[in-house]
N, CA, C, O and CB atoms as a CASP TS submission, in Angstrom:
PFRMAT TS
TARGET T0000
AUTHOR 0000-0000-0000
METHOD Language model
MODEL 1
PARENT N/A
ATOM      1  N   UNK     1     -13.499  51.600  -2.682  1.00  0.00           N
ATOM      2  CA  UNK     1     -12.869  50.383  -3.142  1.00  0.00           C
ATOM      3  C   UNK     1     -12.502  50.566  -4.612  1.00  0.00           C
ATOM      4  O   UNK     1     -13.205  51.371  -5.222  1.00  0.00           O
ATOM      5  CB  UNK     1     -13.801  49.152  -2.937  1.00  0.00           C
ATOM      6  N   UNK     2     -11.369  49.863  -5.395  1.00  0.00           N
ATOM      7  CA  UNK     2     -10.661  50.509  -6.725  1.00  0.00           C
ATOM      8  C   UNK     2     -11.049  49.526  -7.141  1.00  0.00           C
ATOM      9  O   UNK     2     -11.099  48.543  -6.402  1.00  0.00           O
ATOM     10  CB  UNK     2      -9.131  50.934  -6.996  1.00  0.00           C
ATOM     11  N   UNK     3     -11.510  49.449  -8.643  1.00  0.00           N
ATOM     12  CA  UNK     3     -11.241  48.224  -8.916  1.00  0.00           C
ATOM     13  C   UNK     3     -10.071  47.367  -9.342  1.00  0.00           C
ATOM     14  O   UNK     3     -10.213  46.557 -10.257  1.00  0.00           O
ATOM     15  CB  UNK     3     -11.888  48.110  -9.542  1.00  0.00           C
ATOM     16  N   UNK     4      -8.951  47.512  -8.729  1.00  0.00           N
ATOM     17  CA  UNK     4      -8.453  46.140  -8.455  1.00  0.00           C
ATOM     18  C   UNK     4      -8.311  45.540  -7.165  1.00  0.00           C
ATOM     19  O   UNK     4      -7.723  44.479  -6.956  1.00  0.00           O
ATOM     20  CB  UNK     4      -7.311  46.037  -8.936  1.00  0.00           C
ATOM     21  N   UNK     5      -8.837  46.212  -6.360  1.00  0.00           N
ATOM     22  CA  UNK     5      -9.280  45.076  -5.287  1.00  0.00           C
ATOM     23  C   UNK     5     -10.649  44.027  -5.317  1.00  0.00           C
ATOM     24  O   UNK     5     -10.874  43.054  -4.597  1.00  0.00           O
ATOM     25  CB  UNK     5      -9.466  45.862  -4.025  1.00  0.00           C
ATOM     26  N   UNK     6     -11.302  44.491  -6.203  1.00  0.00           N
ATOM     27  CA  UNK     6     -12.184  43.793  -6.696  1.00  0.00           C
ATOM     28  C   UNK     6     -12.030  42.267  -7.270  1.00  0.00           C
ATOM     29  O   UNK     6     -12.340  41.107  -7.002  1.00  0.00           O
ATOM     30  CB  UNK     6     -12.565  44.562  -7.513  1.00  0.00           C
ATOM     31  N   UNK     7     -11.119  43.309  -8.553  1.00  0.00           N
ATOM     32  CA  UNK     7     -10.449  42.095  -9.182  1.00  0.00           C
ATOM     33  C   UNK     7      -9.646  41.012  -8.411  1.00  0.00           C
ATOM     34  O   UNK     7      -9.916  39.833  -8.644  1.00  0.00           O
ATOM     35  CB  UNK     7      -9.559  42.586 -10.101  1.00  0.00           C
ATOM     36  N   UNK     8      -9.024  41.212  -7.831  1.00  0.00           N
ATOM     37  CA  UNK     8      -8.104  40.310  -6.904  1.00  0.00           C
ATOM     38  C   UNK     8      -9.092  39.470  -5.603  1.00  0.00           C
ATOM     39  O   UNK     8      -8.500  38.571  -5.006  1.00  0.00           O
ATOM     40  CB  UNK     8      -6.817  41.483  -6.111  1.00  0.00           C
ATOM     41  N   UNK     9     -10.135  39.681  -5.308  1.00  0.00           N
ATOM     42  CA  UNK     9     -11.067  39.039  -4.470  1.00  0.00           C
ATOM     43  C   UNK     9     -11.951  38.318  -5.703  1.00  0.00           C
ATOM     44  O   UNK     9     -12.228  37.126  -5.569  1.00  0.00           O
ATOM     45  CB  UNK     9     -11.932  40.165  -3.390  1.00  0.00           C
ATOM     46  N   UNK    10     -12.334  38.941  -6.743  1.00  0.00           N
ATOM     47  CA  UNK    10     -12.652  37.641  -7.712  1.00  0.00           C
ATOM     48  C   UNK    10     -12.502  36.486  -8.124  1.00  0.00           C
ATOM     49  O   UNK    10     -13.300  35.584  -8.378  1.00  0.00           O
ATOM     50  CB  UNK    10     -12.573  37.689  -8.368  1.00  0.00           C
ATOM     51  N   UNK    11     -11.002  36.605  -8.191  1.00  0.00           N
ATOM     52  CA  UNK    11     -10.299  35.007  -8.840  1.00  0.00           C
ATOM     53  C   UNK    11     -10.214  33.961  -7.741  1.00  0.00           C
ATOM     54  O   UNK    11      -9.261  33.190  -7.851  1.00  0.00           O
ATOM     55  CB  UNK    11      -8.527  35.146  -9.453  1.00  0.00           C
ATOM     56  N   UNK    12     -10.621  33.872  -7.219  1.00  0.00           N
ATOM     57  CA  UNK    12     -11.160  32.839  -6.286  1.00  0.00           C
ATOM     58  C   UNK    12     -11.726  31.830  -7.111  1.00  0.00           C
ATOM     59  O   UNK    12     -12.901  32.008  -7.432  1.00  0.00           O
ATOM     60  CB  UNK    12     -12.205  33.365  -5.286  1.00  0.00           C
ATOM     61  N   UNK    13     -10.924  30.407  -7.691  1.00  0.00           N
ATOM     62  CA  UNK    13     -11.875  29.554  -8.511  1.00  0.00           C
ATOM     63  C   UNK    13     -11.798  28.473  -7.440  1.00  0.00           C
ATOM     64  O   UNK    13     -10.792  28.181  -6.794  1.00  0.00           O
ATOM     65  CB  UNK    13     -11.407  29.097 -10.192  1.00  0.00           C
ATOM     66  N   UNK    14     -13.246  27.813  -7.326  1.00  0.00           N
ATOM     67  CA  UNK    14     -13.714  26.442  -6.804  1.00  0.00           C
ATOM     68  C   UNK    14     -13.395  25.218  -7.739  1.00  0.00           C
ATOM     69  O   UNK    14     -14.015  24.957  -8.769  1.00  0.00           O
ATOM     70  CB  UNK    14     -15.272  26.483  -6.592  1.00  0.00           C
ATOM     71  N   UNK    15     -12.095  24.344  -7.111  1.00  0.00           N
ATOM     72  CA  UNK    15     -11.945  23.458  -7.657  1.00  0.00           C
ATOM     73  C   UNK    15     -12.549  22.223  -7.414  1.00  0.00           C
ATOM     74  O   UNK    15     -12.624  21.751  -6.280  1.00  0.00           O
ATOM     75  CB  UNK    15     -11.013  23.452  -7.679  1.00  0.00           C
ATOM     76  N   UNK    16     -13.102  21.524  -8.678  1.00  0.00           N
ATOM     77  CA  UNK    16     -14.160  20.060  -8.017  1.00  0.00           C
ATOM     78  C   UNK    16     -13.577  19.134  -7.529  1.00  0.00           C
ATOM     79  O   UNK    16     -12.512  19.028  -8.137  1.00  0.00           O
ATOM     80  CB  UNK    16     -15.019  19.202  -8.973  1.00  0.00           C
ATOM     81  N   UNK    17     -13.703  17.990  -6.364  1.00  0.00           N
ATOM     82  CA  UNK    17     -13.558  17.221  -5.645  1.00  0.00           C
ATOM     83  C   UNK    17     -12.773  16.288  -6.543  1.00  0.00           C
ATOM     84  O   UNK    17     -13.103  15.909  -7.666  1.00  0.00           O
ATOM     85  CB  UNK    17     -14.693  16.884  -5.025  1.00  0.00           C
ATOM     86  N   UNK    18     -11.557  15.944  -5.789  1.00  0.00           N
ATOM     87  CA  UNK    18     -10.957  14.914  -6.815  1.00  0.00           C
ATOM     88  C   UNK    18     -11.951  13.519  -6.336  1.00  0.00           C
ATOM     89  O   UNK    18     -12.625  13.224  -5.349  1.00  0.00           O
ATOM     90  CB  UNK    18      -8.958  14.656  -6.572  1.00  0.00           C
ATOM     91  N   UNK    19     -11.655  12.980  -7.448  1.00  0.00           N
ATOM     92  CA  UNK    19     -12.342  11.260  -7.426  1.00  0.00           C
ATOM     93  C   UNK    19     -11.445  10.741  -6.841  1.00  0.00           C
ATOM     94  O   UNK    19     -10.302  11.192  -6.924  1.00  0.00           O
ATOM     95  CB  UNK    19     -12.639  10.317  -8.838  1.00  0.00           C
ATOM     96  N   UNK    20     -11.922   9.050  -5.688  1.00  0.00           N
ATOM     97  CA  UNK    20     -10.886   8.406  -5.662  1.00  0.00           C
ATOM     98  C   UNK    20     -10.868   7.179  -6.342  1.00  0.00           C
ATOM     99  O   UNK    20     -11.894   6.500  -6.317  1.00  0.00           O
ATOM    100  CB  UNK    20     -10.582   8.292  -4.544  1.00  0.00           C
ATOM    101  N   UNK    21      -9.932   6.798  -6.914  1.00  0.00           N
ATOM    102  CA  UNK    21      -9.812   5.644  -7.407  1.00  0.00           C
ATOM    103  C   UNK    21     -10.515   4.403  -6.908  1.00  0.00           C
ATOM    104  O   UNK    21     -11.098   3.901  -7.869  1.00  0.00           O
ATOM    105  CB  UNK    21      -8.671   5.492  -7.397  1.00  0.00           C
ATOM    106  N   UNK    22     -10.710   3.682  -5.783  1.00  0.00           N
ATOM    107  CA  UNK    22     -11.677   2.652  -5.304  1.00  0.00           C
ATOM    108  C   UNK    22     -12.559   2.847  -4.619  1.00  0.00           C
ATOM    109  O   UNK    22     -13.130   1.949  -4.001  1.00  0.00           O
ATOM    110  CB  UNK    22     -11.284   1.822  -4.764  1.00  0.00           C
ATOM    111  N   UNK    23     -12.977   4.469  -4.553  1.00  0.00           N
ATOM    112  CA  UNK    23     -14.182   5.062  -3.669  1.00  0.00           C
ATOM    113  C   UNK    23     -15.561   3.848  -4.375  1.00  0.00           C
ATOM    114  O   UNK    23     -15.774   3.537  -5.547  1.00  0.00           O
ATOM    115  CB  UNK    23     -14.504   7.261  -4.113  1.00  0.00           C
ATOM    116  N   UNK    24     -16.131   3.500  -3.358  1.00  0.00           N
ATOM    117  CA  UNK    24     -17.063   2.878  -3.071  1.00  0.00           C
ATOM    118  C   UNK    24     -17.103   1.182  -3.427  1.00  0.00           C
ATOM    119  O   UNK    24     -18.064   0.413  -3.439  1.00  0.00           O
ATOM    120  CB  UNK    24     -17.981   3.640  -3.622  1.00  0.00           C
ATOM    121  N   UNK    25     -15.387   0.899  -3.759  1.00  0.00           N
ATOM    122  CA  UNK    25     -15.018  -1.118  -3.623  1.00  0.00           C
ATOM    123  C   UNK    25     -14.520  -1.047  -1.920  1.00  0.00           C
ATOM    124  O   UNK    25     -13.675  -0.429  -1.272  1.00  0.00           O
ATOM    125  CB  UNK    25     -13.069  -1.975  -5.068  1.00  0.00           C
ATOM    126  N   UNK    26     -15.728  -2.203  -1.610  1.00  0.00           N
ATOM    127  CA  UNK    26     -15.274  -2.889  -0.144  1.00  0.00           C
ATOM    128  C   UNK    26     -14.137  -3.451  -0.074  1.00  0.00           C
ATOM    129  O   UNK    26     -13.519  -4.070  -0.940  1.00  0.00           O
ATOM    130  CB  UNK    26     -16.082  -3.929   0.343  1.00  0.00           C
ATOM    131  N   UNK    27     -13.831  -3.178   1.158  1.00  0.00           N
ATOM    132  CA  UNK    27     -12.220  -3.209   1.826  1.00  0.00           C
ATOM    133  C   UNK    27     -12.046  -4.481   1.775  1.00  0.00           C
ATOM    134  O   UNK    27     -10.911  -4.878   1.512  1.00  0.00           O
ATOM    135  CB  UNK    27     -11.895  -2.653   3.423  1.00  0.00           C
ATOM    136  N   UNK    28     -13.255  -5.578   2.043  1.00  0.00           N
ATOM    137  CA  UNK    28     -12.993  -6.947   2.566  1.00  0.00           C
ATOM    138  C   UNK    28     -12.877  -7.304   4.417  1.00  0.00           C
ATOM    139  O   UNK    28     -13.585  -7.220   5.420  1.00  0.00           O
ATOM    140  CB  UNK    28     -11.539  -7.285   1.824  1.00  0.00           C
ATOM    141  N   UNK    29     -11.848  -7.624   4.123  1.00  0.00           N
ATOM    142  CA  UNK    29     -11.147  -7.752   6.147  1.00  0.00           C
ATOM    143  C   UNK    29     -10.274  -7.231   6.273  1.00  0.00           C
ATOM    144  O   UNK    29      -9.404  -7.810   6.924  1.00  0.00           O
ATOM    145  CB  UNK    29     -10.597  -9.083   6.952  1.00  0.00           C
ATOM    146  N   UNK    30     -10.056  -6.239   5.892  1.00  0.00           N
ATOM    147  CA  UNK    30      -8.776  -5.287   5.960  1.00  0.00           C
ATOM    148  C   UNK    30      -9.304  -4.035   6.845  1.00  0.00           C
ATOM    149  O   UNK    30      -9.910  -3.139   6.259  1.00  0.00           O
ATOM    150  CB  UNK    30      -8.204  -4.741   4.293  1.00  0.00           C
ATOM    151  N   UNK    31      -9.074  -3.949   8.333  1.00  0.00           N
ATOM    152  CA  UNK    31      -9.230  -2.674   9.068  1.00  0.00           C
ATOM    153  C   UNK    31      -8.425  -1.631   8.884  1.00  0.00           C
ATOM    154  O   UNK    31      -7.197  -1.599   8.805  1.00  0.00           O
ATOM    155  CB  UNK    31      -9.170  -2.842  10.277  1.00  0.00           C
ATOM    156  N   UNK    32      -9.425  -0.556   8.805  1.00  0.00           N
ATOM    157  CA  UNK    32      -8.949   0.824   8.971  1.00  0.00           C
ATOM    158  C   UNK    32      -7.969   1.166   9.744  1.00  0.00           C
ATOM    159  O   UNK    32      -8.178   0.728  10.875  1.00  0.00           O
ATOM    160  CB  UNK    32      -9.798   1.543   9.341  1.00  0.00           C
ATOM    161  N   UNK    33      -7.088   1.688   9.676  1.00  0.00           N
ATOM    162  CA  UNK    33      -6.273   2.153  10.908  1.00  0.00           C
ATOM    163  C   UNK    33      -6.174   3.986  10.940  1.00  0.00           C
ATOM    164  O   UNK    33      -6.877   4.725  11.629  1.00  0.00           O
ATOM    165  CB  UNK    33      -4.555   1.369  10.746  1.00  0.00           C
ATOM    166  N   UNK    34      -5.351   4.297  10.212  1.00  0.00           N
ATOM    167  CA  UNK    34      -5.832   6.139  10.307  1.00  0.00           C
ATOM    168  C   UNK    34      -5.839   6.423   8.775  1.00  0.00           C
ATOM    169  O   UNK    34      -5.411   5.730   7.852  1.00  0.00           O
ATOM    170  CB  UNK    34      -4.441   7.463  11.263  1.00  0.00           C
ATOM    171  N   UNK    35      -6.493   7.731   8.769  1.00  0.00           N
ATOM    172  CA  UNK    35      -6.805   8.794   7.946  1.00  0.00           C
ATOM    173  C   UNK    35      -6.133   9.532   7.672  1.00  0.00           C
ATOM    174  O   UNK    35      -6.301  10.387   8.541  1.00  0.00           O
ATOM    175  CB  UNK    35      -7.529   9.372   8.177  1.00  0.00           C
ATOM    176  N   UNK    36      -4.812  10.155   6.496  1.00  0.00           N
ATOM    177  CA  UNK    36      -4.295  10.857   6.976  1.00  0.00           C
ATOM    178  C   UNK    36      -4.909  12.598   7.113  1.00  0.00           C
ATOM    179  O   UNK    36      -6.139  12.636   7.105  1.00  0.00           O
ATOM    180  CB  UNK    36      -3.240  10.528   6.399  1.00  0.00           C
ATOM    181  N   UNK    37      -4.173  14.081   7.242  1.00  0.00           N
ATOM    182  CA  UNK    37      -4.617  14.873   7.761  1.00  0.00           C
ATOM    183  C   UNK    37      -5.629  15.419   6.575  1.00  0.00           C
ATOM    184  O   UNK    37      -6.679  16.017   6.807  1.00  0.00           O
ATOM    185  CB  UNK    37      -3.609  15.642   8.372  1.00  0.00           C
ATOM    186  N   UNK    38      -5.092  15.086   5.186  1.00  0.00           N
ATOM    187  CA  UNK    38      -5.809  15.825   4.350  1.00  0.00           C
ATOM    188  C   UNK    38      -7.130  15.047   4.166  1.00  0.00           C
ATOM    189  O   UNK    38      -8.068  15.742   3.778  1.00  0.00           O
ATOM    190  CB  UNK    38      -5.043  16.099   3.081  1.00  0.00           C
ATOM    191  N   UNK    39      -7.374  13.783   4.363  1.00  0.00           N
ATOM    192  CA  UNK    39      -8.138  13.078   4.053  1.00  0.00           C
ATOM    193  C   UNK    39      -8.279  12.142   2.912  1.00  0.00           C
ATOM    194  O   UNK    39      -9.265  11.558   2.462  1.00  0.00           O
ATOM    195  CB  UNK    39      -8.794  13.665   4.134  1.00  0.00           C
ATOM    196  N   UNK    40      -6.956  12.155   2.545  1.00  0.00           N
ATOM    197  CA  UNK    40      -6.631  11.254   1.374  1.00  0.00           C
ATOM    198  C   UNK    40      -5.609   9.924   1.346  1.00  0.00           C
ATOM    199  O   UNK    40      -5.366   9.049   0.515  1.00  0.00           O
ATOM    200  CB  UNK    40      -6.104  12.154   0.439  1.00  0.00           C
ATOM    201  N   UNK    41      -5.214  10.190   2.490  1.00  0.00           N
ATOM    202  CA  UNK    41      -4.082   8.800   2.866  1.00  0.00           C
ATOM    203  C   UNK    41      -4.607   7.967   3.645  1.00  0.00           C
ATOM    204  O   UNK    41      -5.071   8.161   4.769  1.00  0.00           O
ATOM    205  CB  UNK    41      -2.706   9.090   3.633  1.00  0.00           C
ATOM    206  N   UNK    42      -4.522   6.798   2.903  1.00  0.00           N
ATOM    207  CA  UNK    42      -5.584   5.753   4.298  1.00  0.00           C
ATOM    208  C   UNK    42      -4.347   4.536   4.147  1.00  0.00           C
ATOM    209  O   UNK    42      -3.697   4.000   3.249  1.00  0.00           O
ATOM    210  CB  UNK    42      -7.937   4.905   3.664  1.00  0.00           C
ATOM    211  N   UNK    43      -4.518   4.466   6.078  1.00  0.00           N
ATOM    212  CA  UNK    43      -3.156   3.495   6.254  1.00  0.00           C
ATOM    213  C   UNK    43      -3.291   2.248   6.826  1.00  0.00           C
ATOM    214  O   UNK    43      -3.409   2.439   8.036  1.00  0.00           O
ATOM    215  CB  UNK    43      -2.113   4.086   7.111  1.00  0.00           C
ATOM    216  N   UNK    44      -3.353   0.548   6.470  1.00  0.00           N
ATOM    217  CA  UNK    44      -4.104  -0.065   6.640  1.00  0.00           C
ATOM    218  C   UNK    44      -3.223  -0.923   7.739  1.00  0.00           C
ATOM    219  O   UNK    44      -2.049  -0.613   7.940  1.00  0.00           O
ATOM    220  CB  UNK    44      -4.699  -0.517   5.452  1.00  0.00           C
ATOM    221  N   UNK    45      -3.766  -1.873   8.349  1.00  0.00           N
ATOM    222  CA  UNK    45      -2.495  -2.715   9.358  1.00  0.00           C
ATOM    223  C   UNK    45      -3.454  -4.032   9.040  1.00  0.00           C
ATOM    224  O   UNK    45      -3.151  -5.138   9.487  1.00  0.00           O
ATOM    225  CB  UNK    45      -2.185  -2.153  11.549  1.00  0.00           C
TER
END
């Protein structure tokens, strides 16, 4: 193995969890309807 295959399997950086803006204010009476795929779109009816 050379090292630049090394190098190039290194840079792998872990990026931290974005925040969400009203993560943890209750919805009220407003039902869920879907999730979108990434897990960040929430679509209400």
């Amino acid at each position: 193995m050379s090292d630049t295959t090394i190098l190039q399997n290194s840079t792998h950086v872990i990026k931290p969890k974005k925040s969400v803006a009203l993560s943890g204010v209750p919805a009220g009476n407003t039902a869920l309807c879907t999730v979108g795929k990434s897990g960040n779109d929430l679509h209400y009816r």
